[in-house]
XYZ file of C-alpha atoms in Angstrom:
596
model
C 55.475 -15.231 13.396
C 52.499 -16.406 15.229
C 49.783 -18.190 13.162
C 46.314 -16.124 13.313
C 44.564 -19.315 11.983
C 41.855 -18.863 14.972
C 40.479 -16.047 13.193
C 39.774 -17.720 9.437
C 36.783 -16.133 8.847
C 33.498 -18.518 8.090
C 31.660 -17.049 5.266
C 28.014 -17.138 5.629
C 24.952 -14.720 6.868
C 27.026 -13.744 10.088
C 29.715 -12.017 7.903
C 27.311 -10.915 5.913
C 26.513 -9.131 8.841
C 29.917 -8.411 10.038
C 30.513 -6.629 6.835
C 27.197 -4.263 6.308
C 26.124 -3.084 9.839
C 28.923 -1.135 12.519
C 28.528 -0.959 15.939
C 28.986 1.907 18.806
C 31.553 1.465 21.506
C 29.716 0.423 24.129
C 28.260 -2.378 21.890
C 31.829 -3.689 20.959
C 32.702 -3.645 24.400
C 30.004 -5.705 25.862
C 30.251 -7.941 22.655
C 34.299 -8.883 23.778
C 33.810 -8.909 27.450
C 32.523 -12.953 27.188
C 35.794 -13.651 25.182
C 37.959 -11.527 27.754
C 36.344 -13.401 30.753
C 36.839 -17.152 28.963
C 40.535 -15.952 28.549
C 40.540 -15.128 24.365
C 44.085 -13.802 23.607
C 42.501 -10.974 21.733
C 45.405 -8.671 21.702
C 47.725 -11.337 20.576
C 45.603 -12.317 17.794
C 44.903 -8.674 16.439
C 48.224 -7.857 16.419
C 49.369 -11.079 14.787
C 46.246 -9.970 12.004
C 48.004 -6.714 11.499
C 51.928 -8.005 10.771
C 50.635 -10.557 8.574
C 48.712 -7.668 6.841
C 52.063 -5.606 6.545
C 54.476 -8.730 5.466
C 51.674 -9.171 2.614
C 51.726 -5.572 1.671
C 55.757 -6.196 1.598
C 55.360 -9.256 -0.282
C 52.849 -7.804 -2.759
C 54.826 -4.352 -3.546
C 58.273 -6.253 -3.718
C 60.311 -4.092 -0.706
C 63.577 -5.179 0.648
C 62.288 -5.739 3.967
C 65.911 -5.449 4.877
C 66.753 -1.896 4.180
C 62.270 -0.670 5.505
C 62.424 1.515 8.581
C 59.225 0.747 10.808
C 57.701 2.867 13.455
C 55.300 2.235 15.694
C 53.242 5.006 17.416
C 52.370 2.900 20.556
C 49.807 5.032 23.001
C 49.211 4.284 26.757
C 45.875 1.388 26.551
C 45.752 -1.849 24.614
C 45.625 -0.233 21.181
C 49.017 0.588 21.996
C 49.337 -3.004 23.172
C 48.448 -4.228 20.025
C 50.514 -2.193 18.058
C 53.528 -3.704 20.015
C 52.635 -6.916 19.737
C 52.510 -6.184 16.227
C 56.154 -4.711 15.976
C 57.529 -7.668 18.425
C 56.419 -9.811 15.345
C 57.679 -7.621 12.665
C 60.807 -7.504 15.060
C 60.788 -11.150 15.026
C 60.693 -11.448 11.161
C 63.743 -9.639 10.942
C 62.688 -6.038 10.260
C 63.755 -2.642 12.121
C 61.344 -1.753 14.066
C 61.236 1.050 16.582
C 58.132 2.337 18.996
C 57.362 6.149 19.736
C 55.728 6.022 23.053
C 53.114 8.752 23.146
C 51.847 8.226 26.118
C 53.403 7.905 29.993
C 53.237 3.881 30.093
C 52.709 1.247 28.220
C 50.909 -1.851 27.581
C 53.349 -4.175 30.095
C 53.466 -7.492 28.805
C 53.152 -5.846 25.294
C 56.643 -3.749 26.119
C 57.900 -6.944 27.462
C 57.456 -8.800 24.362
C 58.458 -6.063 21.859
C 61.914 -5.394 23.773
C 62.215 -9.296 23.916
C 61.826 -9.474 20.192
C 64.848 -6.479 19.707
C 62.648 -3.908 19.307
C 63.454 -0.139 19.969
C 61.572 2.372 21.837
C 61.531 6.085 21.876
C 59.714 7.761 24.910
C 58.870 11.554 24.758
C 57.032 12.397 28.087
C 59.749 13.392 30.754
C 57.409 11.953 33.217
C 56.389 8.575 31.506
C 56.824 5.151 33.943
C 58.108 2.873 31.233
C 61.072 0.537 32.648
C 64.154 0.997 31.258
C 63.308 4.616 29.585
C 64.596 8.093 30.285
C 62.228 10.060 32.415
C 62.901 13.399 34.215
C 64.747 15.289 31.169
C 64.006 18.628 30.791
C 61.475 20.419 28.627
C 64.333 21.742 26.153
C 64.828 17.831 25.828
C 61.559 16.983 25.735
C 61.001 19.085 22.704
C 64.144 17.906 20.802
C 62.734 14.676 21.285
C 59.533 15.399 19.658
C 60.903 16.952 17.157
C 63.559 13.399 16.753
C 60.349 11.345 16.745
C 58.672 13.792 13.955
C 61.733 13.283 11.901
C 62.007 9.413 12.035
C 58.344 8.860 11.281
C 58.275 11.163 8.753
C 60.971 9.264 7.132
C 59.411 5.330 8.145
C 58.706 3.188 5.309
C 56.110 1.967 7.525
C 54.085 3.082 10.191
C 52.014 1.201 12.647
C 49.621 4.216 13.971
C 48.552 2.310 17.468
C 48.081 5.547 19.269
C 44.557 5.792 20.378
C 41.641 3.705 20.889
C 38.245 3.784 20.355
C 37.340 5.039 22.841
C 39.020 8.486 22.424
C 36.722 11.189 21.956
C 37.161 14.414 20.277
C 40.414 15.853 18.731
C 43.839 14.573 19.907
C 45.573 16.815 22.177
C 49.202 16.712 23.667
C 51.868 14.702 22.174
C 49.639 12.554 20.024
C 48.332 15.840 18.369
C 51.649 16.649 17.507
C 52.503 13.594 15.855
C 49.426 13.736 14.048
C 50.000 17.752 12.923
C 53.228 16.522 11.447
C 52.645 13.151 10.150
C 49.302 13.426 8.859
C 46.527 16.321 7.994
C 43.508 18.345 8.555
C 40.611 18.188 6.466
C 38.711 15.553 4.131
C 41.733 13.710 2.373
C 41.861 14.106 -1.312
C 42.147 11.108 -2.832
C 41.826 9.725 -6.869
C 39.004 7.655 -7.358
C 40.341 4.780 -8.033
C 38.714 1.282 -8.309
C 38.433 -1.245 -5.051
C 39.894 1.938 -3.740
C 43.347 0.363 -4.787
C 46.853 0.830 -2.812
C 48.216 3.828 -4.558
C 50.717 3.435 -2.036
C 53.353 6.471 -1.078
C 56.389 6.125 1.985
C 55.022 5.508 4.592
C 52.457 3.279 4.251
C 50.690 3.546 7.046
C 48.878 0.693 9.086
C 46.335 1.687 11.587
C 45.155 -0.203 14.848
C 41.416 -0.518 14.568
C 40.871 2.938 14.054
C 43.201 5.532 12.547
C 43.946 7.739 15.082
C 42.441 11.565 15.314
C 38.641 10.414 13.819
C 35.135 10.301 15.377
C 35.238 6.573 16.100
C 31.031 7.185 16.524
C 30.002 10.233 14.305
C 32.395 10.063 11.322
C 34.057 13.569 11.996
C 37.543 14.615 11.399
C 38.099 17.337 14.568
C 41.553 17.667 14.365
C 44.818 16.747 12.973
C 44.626 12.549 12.183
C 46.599 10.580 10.322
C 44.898 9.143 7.096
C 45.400 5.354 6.793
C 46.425 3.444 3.895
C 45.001 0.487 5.586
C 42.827 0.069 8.420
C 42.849 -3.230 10.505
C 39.640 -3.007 12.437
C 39.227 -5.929 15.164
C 35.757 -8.137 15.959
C 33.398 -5.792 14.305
C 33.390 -2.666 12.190
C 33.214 0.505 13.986
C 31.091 3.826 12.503
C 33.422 5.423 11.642
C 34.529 2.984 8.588
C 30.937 3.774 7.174
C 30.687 7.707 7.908
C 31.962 10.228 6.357
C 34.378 11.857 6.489
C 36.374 10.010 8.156
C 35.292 6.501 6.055
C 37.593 8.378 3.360
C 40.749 8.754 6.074
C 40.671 4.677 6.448
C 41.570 3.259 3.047
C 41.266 -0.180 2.870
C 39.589 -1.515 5.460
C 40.424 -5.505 6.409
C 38.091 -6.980 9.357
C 39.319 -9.699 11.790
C 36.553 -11.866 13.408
C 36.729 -12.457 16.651
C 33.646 -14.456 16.279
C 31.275 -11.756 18.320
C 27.619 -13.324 18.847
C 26.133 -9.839 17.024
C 22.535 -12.295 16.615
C 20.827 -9.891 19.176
C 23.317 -6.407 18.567
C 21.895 -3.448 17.620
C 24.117 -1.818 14.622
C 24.623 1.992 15.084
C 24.848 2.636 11.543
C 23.981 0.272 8.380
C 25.799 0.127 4.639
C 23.571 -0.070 1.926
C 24.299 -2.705 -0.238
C 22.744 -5.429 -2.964
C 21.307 -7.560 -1.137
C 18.954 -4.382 0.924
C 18.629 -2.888 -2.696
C 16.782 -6.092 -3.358
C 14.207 -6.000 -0.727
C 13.774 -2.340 -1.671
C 12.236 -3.740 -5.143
C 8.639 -4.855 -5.773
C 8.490 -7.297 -8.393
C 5.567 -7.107 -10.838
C 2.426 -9.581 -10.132
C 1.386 -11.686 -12.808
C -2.045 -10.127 -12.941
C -0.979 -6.802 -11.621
C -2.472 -3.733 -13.639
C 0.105 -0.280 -14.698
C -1.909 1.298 -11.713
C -0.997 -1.535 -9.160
C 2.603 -1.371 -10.141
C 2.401 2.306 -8.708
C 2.139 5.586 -10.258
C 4.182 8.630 -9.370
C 3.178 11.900 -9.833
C 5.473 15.147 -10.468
C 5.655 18.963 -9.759
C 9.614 19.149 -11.424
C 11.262 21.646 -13.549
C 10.102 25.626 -14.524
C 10.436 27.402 -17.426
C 14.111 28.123 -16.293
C 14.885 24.621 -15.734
C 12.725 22.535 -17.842
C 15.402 19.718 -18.002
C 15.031 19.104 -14.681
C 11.436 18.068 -15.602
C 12.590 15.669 -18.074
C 15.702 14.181 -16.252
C 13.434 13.537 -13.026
C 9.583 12.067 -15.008
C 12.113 9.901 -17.225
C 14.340 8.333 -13.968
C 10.618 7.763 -12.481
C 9.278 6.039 -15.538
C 12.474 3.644 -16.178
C 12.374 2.581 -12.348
C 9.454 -0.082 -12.481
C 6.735 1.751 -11.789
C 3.224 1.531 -13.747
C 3.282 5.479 -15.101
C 4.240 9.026 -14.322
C 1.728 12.386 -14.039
C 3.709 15.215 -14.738
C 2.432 18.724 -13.443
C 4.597 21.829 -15.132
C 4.859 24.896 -17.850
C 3.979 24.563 -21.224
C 7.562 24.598 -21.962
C 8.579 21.632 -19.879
C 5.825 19.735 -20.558
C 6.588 19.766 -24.460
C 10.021 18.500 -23.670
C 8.786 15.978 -21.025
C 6.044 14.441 -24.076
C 9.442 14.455 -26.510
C 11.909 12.210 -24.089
C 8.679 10.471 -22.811
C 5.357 10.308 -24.536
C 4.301 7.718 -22.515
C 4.024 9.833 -19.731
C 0.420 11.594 -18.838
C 0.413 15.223 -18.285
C -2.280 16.546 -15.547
C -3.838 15.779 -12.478
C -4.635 11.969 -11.286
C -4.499 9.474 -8.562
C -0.821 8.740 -7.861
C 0.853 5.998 -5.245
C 3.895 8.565 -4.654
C 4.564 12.539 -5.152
C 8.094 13.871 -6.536
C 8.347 17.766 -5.939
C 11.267 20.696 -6.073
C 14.008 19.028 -9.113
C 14.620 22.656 -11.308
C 12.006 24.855 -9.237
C 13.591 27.846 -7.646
C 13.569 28.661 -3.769
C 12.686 31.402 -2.362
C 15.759 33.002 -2.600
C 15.758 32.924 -6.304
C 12.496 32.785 -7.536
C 9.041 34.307 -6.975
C 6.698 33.238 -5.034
C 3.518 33.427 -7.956
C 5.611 30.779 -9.380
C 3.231 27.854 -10.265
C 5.412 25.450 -9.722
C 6.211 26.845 -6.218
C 2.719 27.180 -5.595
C 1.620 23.808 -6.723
C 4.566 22.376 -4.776
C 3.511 24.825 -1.469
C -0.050 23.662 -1.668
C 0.152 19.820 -1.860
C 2.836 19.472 0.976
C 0.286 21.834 3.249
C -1.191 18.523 3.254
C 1.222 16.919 5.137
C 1.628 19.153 7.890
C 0.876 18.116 11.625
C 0.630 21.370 12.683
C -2.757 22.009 11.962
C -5.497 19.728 13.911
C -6.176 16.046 14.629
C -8.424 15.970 11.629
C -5.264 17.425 9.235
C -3.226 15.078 11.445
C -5.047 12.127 10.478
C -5.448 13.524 6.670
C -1.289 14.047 6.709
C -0.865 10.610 7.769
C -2.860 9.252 4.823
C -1.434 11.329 2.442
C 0.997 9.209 -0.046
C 4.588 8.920 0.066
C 6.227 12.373 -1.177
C 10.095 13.168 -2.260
C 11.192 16.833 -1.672
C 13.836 17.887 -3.743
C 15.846 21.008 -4.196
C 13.835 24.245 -4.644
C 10.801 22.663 -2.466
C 13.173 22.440 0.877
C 11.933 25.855 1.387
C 8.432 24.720 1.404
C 8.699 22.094 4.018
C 6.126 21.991 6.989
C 8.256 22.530 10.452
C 6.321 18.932 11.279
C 5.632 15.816 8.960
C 5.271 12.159 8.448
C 8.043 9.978 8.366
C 6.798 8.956 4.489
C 8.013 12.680 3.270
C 11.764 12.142 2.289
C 13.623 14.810 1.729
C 16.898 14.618 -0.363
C 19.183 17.854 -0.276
C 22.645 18.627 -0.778
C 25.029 20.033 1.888
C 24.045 23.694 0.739
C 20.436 22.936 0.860
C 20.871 20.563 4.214
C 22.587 24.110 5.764
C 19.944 26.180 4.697
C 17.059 23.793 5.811
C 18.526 23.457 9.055
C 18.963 27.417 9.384
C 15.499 27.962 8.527
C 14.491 25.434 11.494
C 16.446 27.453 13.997
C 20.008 25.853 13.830
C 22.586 28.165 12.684
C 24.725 26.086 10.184
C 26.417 26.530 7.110
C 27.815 23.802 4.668
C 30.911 23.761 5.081
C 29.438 22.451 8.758
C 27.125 19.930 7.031
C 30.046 18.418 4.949
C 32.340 17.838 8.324
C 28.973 16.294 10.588
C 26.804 14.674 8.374
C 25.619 12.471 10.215
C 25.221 15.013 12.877
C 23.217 17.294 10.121
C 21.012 14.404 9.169
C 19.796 12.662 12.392
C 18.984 16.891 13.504
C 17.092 17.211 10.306
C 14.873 13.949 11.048
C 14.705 14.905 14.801
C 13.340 18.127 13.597
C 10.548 17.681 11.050
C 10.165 14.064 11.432
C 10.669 13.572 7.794
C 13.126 10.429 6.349
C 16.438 12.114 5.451
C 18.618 11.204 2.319
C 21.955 13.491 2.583
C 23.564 13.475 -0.843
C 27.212 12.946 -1.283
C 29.463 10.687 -2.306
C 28.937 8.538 1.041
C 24.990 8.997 1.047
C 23.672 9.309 4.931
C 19.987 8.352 5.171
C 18.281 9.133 8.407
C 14.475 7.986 9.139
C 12.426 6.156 11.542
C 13.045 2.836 13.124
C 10.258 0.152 14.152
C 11.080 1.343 17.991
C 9.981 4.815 17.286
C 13.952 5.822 17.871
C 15.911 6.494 14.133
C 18.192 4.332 12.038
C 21.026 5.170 10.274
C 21.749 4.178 6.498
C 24.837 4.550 4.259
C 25.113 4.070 0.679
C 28.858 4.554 -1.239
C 27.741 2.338 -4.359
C 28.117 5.668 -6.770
C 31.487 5.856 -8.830
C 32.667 10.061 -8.675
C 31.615 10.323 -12.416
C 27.907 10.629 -10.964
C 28.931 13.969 -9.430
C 27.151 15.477 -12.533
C 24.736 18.366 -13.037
C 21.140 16.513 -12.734
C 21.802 13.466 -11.124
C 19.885 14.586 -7.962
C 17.052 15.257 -10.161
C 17.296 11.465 -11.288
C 17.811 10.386 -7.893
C 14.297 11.926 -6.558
C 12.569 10.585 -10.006
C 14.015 7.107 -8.685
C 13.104 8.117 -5.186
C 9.642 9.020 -5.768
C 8.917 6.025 -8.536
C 10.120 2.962 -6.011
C 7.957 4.240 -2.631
C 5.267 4.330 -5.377
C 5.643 0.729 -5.725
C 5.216 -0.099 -2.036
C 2.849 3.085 -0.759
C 0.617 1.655 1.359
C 3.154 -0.497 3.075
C 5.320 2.785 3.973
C 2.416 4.913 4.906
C 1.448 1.935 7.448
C 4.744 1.377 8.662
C 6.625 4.586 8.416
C 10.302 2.301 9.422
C 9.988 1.112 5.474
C 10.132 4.709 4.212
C 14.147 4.702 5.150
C 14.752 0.955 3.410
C 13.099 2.188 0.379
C 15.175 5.149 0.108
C 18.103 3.685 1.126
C 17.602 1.068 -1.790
C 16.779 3.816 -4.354
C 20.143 5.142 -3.697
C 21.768 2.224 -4.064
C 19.822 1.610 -7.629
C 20.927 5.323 -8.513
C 25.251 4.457 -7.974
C 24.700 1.183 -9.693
C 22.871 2.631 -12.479
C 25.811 5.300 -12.789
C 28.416 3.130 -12.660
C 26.661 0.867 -15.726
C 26.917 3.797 -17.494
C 30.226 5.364 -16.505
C 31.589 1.429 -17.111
C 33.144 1.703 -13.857
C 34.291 0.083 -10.885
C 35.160 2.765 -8.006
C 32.910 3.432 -5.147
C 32.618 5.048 -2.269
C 32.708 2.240 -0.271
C 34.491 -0.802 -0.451
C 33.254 -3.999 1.401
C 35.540 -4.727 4.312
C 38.008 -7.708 3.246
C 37.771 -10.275 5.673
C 40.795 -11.533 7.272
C 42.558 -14.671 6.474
C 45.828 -15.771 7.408
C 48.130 -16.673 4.657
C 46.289 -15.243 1.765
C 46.995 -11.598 0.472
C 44.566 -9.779 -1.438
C 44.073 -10.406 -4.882
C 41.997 -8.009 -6.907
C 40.867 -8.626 -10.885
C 41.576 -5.583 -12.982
C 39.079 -2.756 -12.956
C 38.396 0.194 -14.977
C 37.804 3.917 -13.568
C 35.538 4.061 -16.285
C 34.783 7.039 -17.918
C 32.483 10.487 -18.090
C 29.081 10.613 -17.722
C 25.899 12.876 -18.289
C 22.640 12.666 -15.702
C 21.014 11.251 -18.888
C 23.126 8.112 -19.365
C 22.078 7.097 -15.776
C 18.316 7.476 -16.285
C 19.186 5.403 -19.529
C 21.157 2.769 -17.293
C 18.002 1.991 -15.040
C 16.125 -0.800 -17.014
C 20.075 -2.808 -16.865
C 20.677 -2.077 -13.093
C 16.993 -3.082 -12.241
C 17.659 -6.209 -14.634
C 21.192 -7.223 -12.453
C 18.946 -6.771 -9.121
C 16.032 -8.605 -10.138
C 18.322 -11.265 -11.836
C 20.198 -12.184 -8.479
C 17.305 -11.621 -5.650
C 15.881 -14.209 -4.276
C 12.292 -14.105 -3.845
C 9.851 -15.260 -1.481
């Protein structure tokens, strides 16, 4: 087949780049348009990435590649071209290939090649201008013919899903839609956790062109019927929807061919989380620094209902490097916070940071004479806009504040960039309601991103969407937003408590840098995004495991298959064992940063 050695990745800071930050279509597009104009075979060499990927995954799971039925589902543009190129090598190799021909052409000199190298191709639009194909039939044909193509791909060992591009909007409709109904699924795919998100592989394996087809290529969603990848080959830079979820979880693994974009002056749509930002989300003590200059964090957490919530959140604060933790709460709670924590100081005091709402009812479930919900209501009256330029300017001074849980409710409609809040799907619906957009969760889970960037646009505050692909929304140094994702959590965190550990982390780390995120409100998103990435790492320390989320993008390489060392799922875990896995994932950060 044809060598791809043009596209040996370089490792350095430019895939360092290629691998943490995606880009929007209209950035990819201006990005190839110099290597189009000086005459870059593009197609040719993506589609010569993607059969060397499949002959690996051949080599690797020991298939007679004699007896493997492959289908390619070729669309109209030049994914569809790419896809054929692909099967005219996989043709040339000596395997069976046949194309399904969604669409009413095809990519010419693509067609030409895969008919060249014996390939087969199945057309299904009566009215399709491909040379040599039927055209004309009639619509009882037409749907025996759809249903013929169903029951070969169905029954492919492999499939090279080439139908759309990225720049398809929306749900598939037509003939691709029906492919996708009975090929692939609706919904977020359920999947096992399973370390490095390793091939758990299942006839067909399925291959797809840049982008599987049927997902948001820009906001993550999954509109329609799609068909879930086992792995995606995604060409000259990743697009969003590799980071976003849900549709990050219908791409599997996720292999990126360098084109060799110049991405020096690109703007990324949407930005992974990952050690190296973690990093420069940590302040490092001073030699001379006092427990008051390495930040103090103060906390209205937990009720008499929910005292653990107090002690899960003041103990997460105190074991992520801050200086020492106020804690604000009932009798009850404070006892139990002074028996997991007698270092910590109960009462009012000057604090860098404020962490408010872990284990204090809302209004829907608690009453509003509730001293927690009225300590919580009265300090974040101070950061409201909403009430004169001298408030304003008093707001804007005010330190950084984390707004968990049971103090959504409490929110002003208008707020600094330096509030953060952190809620759930549930609570992201019911915030949003409250501010006049009728949601529920179940809407929150399928846009996230879409529920986040509304909920920043809104109040203004930095947003940190929980799940198990963590969306943080805030402002950008241009006054616009910026989009952060973190995946570094193994599924064992989903635990009761570990949001109240998160805030605690939260809260403690903008402690540490205050006065630089109340000056430059851009920092509040960085901060949070690196707390979150502290919180999975911490998690998986204690679970002893090795699945995320996310899985950095494997850079291509011709010749080499992926090799993986063995992993462990790890095992259960309680919200506890994170907050008692801090001190060892701040030691691996601080042990590998480099520091100015």
């Amino acid at each position: 087949m044809a060598a791809a050695q043009d596209i040996e990745p370089e490792e350095g800071p430019r895939t360092d780049v290629l691998r943490s930050c995606a880009y929007g279509v209209a950035t990819v597009r201006a990005l190839e348009r110099p290597l189009l104009d000086d005459g870059v075979p593009l197609m040719r060499m993506a589609a010569a990435a993607a059969a060397r990927r499949v002959l690996d995954v051949i080599d690797e799971q020991g298939w007679d590649a004699d007896t493997l039925r492959v289908c390619v589902l070729a669309g109209a543009g030049d994914n569809g071209g790419d896809g054929l190129y692909c099967g005219a090598m996989l043709a040339g190799e000596g395997l069976n290939v046949t194309a399904i021909a969604v669409g009413r052409s095809l990519h010419d000199e693509a067609y030409g090649a895969f008919r060249e190298a014996g390939g087969h191709v199945f057309t299904l639009d009566p009215n399709a201008s491909i040379p040599g194909a039927p055209v004309g039939f009639s619509s009882g044909e037409a749907g025996a013919r759809l249903e013929q193509a169903v029951r070969f791909s169905s029954r492919a060992h492999i499939i090279i899903d080439a139908m759309t591009g990225i720049g398809v909007n929306g749900a598939l409709h037509g003939i691709p839609a029906a492919i996708a109904e009975a090929v692939g699924t609706h919904g977020t795919p359920g999947r096992p956790a399973l370390p490095d998100d390793e091939l758990d592989i299942e006839f067909p394996f399925v291959l797809a062109i840049d982008t599987p087809s049927g997902i948001g290529v820009e906001d993550g969603t999954l509109p329609g019927a799609y068909i879930p990848a086992d792995v995606t080959m995604t060409f000259g830079a990743l697009k969003p929807c590799a980071m976003l979820p849900p549709a990050c979880y219908a791409c599997g693994r996720v292999t990126l061919v360098d084109f060799g974009f110049d991405v020096d002056d690109a703007e990324p749509d949407v930005e992974i989380v990952d050690r190296t930002f973690a990093q420069s989300a940590i302040r490092v003590p001073c030699l001379e620094g006092a427990k008051y200059e390495r930040g103090v964090a103060g906390l209205i957490t937990g009720s008499d209902a929910y005292p653990g919530a107090a002690v899960l959140s003041t103990c997460a604060a105190a074991r992520s490097n801050i200086g020492m933790v106020r804690y604000l709460g009932p009798e009850r709670a404070q006892d139990l916070v002074l028996h997991a924590l007698p270092e910590a100081v109960v009462g009012k005091g000057h604090v860098q940071s404020w962490i408010v709402g872990c284990g204090i009812p809302d209004g829907a479930h608690g009453d509003e004479r509730d001293l927690q919900r009225a300590r919580a209501k009265a300090l974040l009256a101070h950061y409201s806009l909403d009430c004169g330029d001298d408030a304003r300017r008093a707001a804007l001074a005010m330190p950084p504040i984390v707004v968990d849980a049971g103090a959504l409710d409490l929110l002003p409609a208008h707020v600094p960039a330096h509030v953060v809040v952190t809620p759930h799907v549930g609570e992201m619906a019911a915030l949003l309601t409250r501010l006049g957009e009728t949601t529920d969760a179940a809407d929150v889970a399928a846009r996230p991103l879409n529920a986040a960037r509304r909920a920043c646009e809104l109040t203004g505050a930095t947003v940190l969407l929980k799940g198990a692909m963590t969306v943080i929304v805030g402002a950008d140094d241009a006054g616009a937003t910026r989009t952060l994702v973190c995946g570094r959590a193994p599924a064992f965190l989903a635990t009761a408590g570990a949001g109240d550990v998160l805030a605690g982390i939260t809260g403690a780390m903008l402690a540490q840098q205050a006065d630089e995120v109340v000056a430059d409100p851009s920092l509040a998103a960085e901060v949070v995004a690196g707390a979150a990435y502290v919180h999975g790492l911490a998690a998986a320390l204690a679970s002893h495991s090795d699945q995320r989320a996310w899985n950095e993008p494997t850079l291509f390489s011709d010749g080499a298959a992926d090799t993986h060392a063995a992993e462990s799922v790890g095992h259960p875990i309680v919200a506890m064992d994170v907050v008692d896995a801090l001190p060892a994932a701040f030691d691996m950060l601080n042990a590998t940063a480099r520091y100015e």
